[in-house]
């Protein structure tokens, strides 16, 4: 009986992690498409309300346009690891390769996004 409970517990945890992974994969794909299309409004709508308040549409526009001008379009986003609820990715742009840290809220909205040099 203990093994059966342990099995179901492990299965449930794996299922939850797989759901998270699917949500993150979908979000990164949508972000890539919106970024390359320079669709600032769509990217802004991907953020949590807290992020929207702190960044504003103008701030997101400056961020996206600045990144696009400096790095070009995104060619590929590759998952690297998960640590403490933050998913890390390698992002290949036309002109550079950067690390991206991403954290989503429970409803799948972007609550943290950071780019940094590798």
XYZ file of N, CA and C in Angstrom, residues 79-89 100-104:
48
model
N 15.623 25.561 -23.762
C 15.557 25.384 -22.319
C 16.905 24.913 -21.788
N 17.337 25.471 -20.637
C 18.595 25.087 -20.000
C 18.338 24.356 -18.692
N 17.633 25.010 -17.750
C 17.388 24.397 -16.444
C 16.301 25.145 -15.693
N 15.853 24.521 -14.614
C 14.912 25.149 -13.693
C 15.565 25.193 -12.325
N 15.523 26.350 -11.684
C 16.064 26.491 -10.328
C 15.155 27.421 -9.536
N 14.623 26.911 -8.445
C 13.775 27.690 -7.539
C 12.611 28.368 -8.259
N 11.977 27.646 -9.173
C 10.817 28.158 -9.871
C 11.110 29.078 -11.038
N 12.381 29.304 -11.334
C 12.774 30.149 -12.456
C 13.320 29.244 -13.560
N 12.768 29.380 -14.746
C 13.219 28.605 -15.899
C 14.263 29.425 -16.645
N 15.384 28.791 -16.960
C 16.472 29.475 -17.672
C 16.560 28.942 -19.097
N 16.829 29.856 -20.013
C 16.895 29.528 -21.434
C 18.121 30.163 -22.078
N 18.197 33.881 -20.727
C 16.922 34.473 -20.324
C 16.387 33.697 -19.126
N 16.023 34.417 -18.073
C 15.352 33.831 -16.917
C 13.889 34.214 -17.001
N 13.025 33.222 -16.806
C 11.595 33.434 -16.959
C 10.848 32.773 -15.814
N 9.911 33.512 -15.258
C 9.041 32.951 -14.232
C 7.610 33.344 -14.559
N 6.716 32.371 -14.478
C 5.313 32.602 -14.780
C 4.478 32.546 -13.505
